[in-house]
Short mmCIF file of C-alpha atoms in Angstrom, two decimals:
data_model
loop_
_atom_site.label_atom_id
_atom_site.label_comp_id
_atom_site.label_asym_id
_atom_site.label_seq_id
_atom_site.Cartn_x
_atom_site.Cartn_y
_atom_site.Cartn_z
CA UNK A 194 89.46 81.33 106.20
CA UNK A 195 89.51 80.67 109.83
CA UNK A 196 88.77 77.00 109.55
CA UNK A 197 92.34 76.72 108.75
CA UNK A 198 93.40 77.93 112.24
CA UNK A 199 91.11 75.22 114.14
CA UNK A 200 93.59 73.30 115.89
CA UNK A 201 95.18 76.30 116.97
CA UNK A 202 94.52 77.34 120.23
CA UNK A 203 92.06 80.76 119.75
CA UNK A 204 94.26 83.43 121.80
CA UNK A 205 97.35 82.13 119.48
CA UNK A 206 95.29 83.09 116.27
CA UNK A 207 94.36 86.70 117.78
CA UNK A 208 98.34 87.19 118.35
CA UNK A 209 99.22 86.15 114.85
CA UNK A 210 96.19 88.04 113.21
CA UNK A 211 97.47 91.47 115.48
CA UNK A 212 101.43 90.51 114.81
CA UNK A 213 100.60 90.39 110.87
CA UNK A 214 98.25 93.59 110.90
CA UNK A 215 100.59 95.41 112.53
CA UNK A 216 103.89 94.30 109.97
CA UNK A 217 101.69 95.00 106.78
CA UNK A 218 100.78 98.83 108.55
CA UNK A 219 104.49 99.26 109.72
CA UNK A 220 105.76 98.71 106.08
CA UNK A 221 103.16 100.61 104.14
CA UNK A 222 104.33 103.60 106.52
CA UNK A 223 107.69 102.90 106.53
CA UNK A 224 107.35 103.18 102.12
CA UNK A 225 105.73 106.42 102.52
CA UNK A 226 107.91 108.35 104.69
CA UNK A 227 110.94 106.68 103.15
CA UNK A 228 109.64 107.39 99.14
CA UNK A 229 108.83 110.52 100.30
CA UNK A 230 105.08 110.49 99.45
CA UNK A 231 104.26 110.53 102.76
CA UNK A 232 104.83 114.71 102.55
CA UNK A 233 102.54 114.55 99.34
CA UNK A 234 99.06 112.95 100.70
CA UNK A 235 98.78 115.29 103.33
CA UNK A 236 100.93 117.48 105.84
CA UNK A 237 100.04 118.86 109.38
CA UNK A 238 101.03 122.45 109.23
CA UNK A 239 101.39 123.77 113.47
CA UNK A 240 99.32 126.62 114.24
CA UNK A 241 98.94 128.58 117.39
CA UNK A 242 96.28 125.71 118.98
CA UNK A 243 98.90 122.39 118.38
CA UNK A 244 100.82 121.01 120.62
CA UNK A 245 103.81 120.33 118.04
CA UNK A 246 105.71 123.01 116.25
CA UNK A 247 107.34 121.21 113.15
CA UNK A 248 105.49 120.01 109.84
CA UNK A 249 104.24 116.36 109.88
CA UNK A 250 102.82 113.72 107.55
CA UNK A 251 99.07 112.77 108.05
CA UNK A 252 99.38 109.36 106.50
CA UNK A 253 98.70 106.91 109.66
CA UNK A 254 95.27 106.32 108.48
CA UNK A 255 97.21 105.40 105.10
CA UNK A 256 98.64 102.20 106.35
CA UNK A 257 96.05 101.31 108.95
CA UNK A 258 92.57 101.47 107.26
CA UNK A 259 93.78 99.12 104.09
CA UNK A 260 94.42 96.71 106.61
CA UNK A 261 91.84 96.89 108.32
CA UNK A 262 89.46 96.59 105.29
CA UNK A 263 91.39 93.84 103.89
CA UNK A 264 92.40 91.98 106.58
CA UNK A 265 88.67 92.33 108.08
CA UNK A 266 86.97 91.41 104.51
CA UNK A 267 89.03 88.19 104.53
CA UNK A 268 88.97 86.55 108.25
CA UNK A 269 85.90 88.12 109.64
CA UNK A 270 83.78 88.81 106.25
CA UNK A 271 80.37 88.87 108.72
CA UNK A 272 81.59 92.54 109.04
CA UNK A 273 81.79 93.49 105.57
CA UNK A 274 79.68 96.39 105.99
CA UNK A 275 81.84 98.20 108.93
CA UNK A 276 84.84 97.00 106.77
CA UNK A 277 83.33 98.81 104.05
CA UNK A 278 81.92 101.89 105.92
CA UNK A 279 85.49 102.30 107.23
CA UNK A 280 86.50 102.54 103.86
CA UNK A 281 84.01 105.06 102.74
CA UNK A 282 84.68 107.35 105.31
CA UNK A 283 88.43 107.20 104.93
CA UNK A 284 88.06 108.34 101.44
CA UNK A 285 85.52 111.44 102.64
CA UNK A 286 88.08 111.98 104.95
CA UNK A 287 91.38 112.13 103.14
CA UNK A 288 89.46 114.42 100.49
CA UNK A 289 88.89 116.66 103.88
CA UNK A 290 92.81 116.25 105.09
CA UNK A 291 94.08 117.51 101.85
CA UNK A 292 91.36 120.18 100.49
CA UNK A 293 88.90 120.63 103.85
CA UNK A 294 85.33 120.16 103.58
CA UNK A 295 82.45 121.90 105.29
CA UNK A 296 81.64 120.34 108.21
CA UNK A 297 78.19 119.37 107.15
CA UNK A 298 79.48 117.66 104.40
CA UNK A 299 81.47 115.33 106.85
CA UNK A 300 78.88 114.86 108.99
CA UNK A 301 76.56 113.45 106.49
CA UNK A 302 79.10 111.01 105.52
CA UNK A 303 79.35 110.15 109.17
CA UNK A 304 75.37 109.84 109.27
CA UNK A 305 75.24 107.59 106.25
CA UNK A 306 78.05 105.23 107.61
CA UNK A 307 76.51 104.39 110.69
CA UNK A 308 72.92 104.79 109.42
CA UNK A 309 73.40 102.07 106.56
CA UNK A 310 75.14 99.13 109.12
CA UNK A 311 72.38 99.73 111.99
CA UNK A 312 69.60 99.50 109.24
CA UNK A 313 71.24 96.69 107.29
CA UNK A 314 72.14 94.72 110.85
CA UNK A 315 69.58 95.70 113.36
CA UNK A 316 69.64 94.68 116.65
CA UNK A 317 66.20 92.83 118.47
CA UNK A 318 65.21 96.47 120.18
CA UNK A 319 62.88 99.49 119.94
CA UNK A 320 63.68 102.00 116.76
CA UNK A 321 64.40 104.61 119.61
CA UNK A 322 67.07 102.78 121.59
CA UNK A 323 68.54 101.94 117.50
CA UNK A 324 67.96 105.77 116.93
CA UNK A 325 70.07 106.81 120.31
CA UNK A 326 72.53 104.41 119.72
CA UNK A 327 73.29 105.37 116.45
CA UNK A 328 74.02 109.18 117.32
CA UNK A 329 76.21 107.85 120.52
CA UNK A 330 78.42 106.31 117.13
CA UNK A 331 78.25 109.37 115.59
CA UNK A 332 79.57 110.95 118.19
CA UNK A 333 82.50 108.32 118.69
CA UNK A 334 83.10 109.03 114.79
CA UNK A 335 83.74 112.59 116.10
CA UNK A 336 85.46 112.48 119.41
CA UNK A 337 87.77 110.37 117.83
CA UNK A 338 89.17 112.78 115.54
CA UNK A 339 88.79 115.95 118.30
CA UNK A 340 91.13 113.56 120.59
CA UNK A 341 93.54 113.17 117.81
CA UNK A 342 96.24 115.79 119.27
CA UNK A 343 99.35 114.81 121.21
CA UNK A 344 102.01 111.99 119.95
CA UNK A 345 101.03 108.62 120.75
CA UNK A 346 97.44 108.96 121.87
CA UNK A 347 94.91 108.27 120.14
CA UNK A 348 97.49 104.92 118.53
CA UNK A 349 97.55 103.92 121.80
CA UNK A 350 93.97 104.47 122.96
CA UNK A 351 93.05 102.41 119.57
CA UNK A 352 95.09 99.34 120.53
CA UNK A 353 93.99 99.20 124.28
CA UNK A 354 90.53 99.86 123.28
CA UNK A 355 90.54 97.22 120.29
CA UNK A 356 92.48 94.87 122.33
CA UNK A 357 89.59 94.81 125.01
CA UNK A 358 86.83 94.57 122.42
CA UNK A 359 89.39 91.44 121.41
CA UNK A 360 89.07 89.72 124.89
CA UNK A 361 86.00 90.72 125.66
CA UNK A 362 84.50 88.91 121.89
CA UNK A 363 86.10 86.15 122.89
CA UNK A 364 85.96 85.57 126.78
CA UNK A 365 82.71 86.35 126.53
CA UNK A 366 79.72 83.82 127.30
CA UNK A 367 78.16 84.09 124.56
CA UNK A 368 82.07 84.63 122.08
CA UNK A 369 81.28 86.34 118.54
CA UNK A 370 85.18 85.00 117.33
CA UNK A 371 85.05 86.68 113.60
CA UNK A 372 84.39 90.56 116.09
CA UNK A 373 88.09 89.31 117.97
CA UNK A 374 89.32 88.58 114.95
CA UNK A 375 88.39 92.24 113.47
CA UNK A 376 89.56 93.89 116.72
CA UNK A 377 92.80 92.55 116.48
CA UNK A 378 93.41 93.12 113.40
CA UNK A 379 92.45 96.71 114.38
CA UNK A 380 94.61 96.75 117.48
CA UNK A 381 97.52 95.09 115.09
CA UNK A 382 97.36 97.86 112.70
CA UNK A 383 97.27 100.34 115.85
CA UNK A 384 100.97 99.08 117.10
CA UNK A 385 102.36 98.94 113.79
CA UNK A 386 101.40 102.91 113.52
CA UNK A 387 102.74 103.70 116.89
CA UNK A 388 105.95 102.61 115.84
CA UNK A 389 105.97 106.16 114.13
CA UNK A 390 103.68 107.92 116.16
CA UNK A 391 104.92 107.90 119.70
CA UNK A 392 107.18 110.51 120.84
CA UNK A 393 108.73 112.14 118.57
CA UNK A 394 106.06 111.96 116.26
CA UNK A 395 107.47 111.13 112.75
CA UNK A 396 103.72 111.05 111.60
CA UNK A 397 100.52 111.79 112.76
CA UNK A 398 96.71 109.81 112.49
CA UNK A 399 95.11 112.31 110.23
CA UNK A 400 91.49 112.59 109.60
CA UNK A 401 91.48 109.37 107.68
CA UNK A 402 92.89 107.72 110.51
CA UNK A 403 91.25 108.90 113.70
CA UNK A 404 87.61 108.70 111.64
CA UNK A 405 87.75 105.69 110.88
CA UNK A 406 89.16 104.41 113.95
CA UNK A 407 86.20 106.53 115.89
CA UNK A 408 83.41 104.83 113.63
CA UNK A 409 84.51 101.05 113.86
CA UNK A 410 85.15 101.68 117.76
CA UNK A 411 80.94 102.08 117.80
CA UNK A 412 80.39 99.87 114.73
CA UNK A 413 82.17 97.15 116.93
CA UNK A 414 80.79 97.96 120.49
CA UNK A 415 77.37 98.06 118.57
CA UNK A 416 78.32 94.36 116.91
CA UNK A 417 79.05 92.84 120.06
CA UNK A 418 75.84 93.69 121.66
CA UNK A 419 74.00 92.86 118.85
CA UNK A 420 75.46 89.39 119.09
CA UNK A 421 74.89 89.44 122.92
CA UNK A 422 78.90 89.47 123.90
CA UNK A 423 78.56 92.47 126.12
CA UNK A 424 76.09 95.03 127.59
CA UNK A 425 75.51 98.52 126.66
CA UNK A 426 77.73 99.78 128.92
CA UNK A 427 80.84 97.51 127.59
CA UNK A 428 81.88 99.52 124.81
CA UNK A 429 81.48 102.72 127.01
CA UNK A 430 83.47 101.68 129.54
CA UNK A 431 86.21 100.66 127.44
CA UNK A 432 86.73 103.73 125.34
CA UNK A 433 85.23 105.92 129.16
CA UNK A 434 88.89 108.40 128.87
CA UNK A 435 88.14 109.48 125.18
CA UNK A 436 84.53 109.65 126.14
CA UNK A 437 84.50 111.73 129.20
CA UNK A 438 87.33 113.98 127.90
CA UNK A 439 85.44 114.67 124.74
CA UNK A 440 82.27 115.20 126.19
CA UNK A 441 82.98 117.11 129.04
CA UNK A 442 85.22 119.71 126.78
CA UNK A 443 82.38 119.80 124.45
CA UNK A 444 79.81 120.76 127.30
CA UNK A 445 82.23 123.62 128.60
CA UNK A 446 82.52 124.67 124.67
CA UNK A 447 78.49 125.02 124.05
CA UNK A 448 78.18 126.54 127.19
CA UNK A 449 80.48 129.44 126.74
CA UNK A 450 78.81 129.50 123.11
CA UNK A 451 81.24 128.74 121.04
CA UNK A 452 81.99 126.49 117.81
CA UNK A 453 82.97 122.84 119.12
CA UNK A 454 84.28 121.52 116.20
CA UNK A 455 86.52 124.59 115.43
CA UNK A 456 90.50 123.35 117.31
CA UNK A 457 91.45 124.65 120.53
CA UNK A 458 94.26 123.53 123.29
CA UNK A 459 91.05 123.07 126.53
CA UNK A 460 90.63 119.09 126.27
CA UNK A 461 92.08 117.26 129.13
CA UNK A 462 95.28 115.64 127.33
CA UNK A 463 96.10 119.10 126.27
CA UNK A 464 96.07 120.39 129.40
CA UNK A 465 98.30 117.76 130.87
CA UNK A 466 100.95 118.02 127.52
CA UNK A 467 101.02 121.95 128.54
CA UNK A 468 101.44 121.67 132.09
CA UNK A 469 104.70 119.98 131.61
CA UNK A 470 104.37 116.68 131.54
CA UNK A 471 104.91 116.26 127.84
CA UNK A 472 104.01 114.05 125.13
CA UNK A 473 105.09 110.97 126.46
CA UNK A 474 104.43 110.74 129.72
CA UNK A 475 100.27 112.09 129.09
CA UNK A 476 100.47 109.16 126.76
CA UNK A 477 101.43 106.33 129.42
CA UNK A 478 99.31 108.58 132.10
CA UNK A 479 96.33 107.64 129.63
CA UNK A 480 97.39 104.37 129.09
CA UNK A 481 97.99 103.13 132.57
CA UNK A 482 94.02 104.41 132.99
CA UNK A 483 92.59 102.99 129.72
CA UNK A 484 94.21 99.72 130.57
CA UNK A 485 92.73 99.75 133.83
CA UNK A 486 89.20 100.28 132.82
CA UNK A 487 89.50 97.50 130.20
CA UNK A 488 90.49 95.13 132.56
CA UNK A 489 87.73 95.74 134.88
CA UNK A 490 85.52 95.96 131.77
CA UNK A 491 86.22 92.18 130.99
CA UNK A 492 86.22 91.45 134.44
CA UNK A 493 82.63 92.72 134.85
CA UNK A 494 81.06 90.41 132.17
CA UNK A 495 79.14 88.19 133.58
CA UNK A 496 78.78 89.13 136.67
CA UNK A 497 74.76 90.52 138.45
CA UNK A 498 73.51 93.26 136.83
CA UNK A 499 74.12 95.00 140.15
CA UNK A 500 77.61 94.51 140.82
CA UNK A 501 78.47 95.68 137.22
CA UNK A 502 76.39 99.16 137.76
CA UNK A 503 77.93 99.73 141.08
CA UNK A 504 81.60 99.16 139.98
CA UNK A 505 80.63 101.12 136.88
CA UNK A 506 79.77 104.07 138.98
CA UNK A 507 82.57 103.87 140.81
CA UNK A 508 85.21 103.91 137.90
CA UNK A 509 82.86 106.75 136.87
CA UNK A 510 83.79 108.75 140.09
CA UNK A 511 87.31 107.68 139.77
CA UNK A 512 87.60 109.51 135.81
CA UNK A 513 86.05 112.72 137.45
CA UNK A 514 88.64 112.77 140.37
CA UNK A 515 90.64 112.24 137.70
CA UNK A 516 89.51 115.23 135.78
CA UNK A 517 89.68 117.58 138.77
CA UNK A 518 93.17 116.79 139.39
CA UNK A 519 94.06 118.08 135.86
CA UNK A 520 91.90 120.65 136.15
CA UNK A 521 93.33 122.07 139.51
CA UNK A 522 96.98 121.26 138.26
CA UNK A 523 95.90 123.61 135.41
CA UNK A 524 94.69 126.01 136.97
CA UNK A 525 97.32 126.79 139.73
CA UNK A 526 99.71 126.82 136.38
CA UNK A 527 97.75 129.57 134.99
CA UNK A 528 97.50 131.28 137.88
CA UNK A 529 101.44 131.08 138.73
CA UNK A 530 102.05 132.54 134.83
CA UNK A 531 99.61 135.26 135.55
CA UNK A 532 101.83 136.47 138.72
CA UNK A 533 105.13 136.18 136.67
#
């Protein structure tokens, strides 16, 4: 399909790719909330751990993933299997947005997603570096959907990310074009959903949404350095806010022993939504960093192995000053409200 495209210059295909993904997503949303059915697939009900206080469709995953699966299945069909793992957890996932499933039952599905593409599409290493890597994806699978909470996050974190994996495929030494193609149809989709999802929210991801968009964020890292585009730490560093937020909130959870994946208001975004700076300005806060550490993501490539750990360890320390300031912003909050 993309032999048709070969006089056009490669950057110039990405944009078109992204600018169709993300009219075929806008419209399938637009038909739901405007039919109505939108309020029938599935509906987020506020409870005393959201950060929004009116009832809102779940349907973003509704006009992203058949996009995605389509779109990817027909100009990058090399991926068929994380186009079709995306579509198999969708379903499990939809099933769990309208009638809740036990948490084991999702996480199987998660297992057998990422289990089938890294045995099906093994990379040339050791079955314990395959074996780590694939519970690192299962964890993006799941971080994905805990970071799933304030208007216009987790849309925007998906097109930043999937834009990076989009330059870095293809500015790459060695390029792997069909993985840009797949991330920007991806980060397409992503934009055409934000058009509903940023402050106000008029919908939100839903399960369906932020799974899916969690697995193919490690089914694509994991395809890139399987086809030697990036390093390891490439992916990482792209998607490093959802990461360290998500971990580091998890850690604190298991350590005061208590259930991670039940919902709570203690992750980092949260924090910053609650503290008073709102919906939309966490969500440009987030952006302005997630940009940054794309840019010097794709700016790394290539470089000695040194230079890249050293600047990676530095943007490392930079996301924990990061996460002090919140904390100590929150915590001088807290203790004004406990004076009052």
């Amino acid at each position: 399909m993309l032999a048709y495209f070969s006089t056009v210059p490669t950057w110039a295909v990405l944009l078109l790719v992204a600018f169709a993904a993300a009219g075929v997503c806008c419209m399938i949303l637009w038909t739901l909330l405007r039919t109505g059915l939108a309020w029938r697939l599935a509906t987020d009900i506020p409870n005393d751990r959201s950060l929004h206080y009116a009832p809102t469709p779940r349907v973003g995953g509704w006009g992203m993933v058949p996009v995605i699966v389509g779109a990817t299945l027909l100009l990058a069909p090399d991926l068929w299997c994380a186009a079709l793992g995306t579509a198999f957890l969708a379903a499990i996932s939809q099933v769990d947005d309208r009638r809740g499933l036990p948490a084991r039952v999702r996480f199987l599905a998660h297992l057998v997603a990422v289990a089938v593409l890294v045995v099906l599409f093994p990379a040339e290493a050791p079955w314990w570096i395959l074996a780590i890597l694939s519970v690192l994806m299962i964890w993006l699978v799941n971080l994905y959907n805990f970071m799933d909470g304030a208007d216009g996050l987790a849309g925007g974190m998906a097109f930043f990310g999937f834009a990076g994996y989009a330059a870095g495929a293809l500015l790459s030494a060695h390029p792997v074009m069909e993985l840009a193609v797949a991330a920007a149809i991806v980060a397409g989709t992503a934009v055409g959903f934000l058009l509903f999802n940023f402050h106000p929210a008029r919908i939100f991801l839903g399960d369906a949404g932020s799974v899916s968009l969690g697995y193919l964020a490690g089914a694509f890292g994991y395809w890139g350095w399987r086809g030697g585009a990036w390093p390891l730490w490439f992916p990482i560093l792209v998607f490093a806010p959802f990461i360290a937020d998500a971990s580091v909130t998890l850690a604190r959870r298991l350590l005061r022993g208590e259930k991670f994946w039940q919902a709570h208001r203690e992750h980092y975004y949260q924090r910053m939504v609650r503290s008073g700076m709102g919906h939309a300005r966490t969500a440009l806060t987030w952006y302005a960093v997630m940009l940054t550490g794309i840019m010097l993501a794709v700016f790394l490539l290539g470089r000695p192995a040194t230079f890249q750990g050293c600047a990676v360890a530095v943007w490392v320390v930079v996301l924990c000053l990061a996460g002090v300031v919140v904390d100590t912003r929150w915590r001088r909050l807290q203790s004004t409200l406990s004076d009052n």
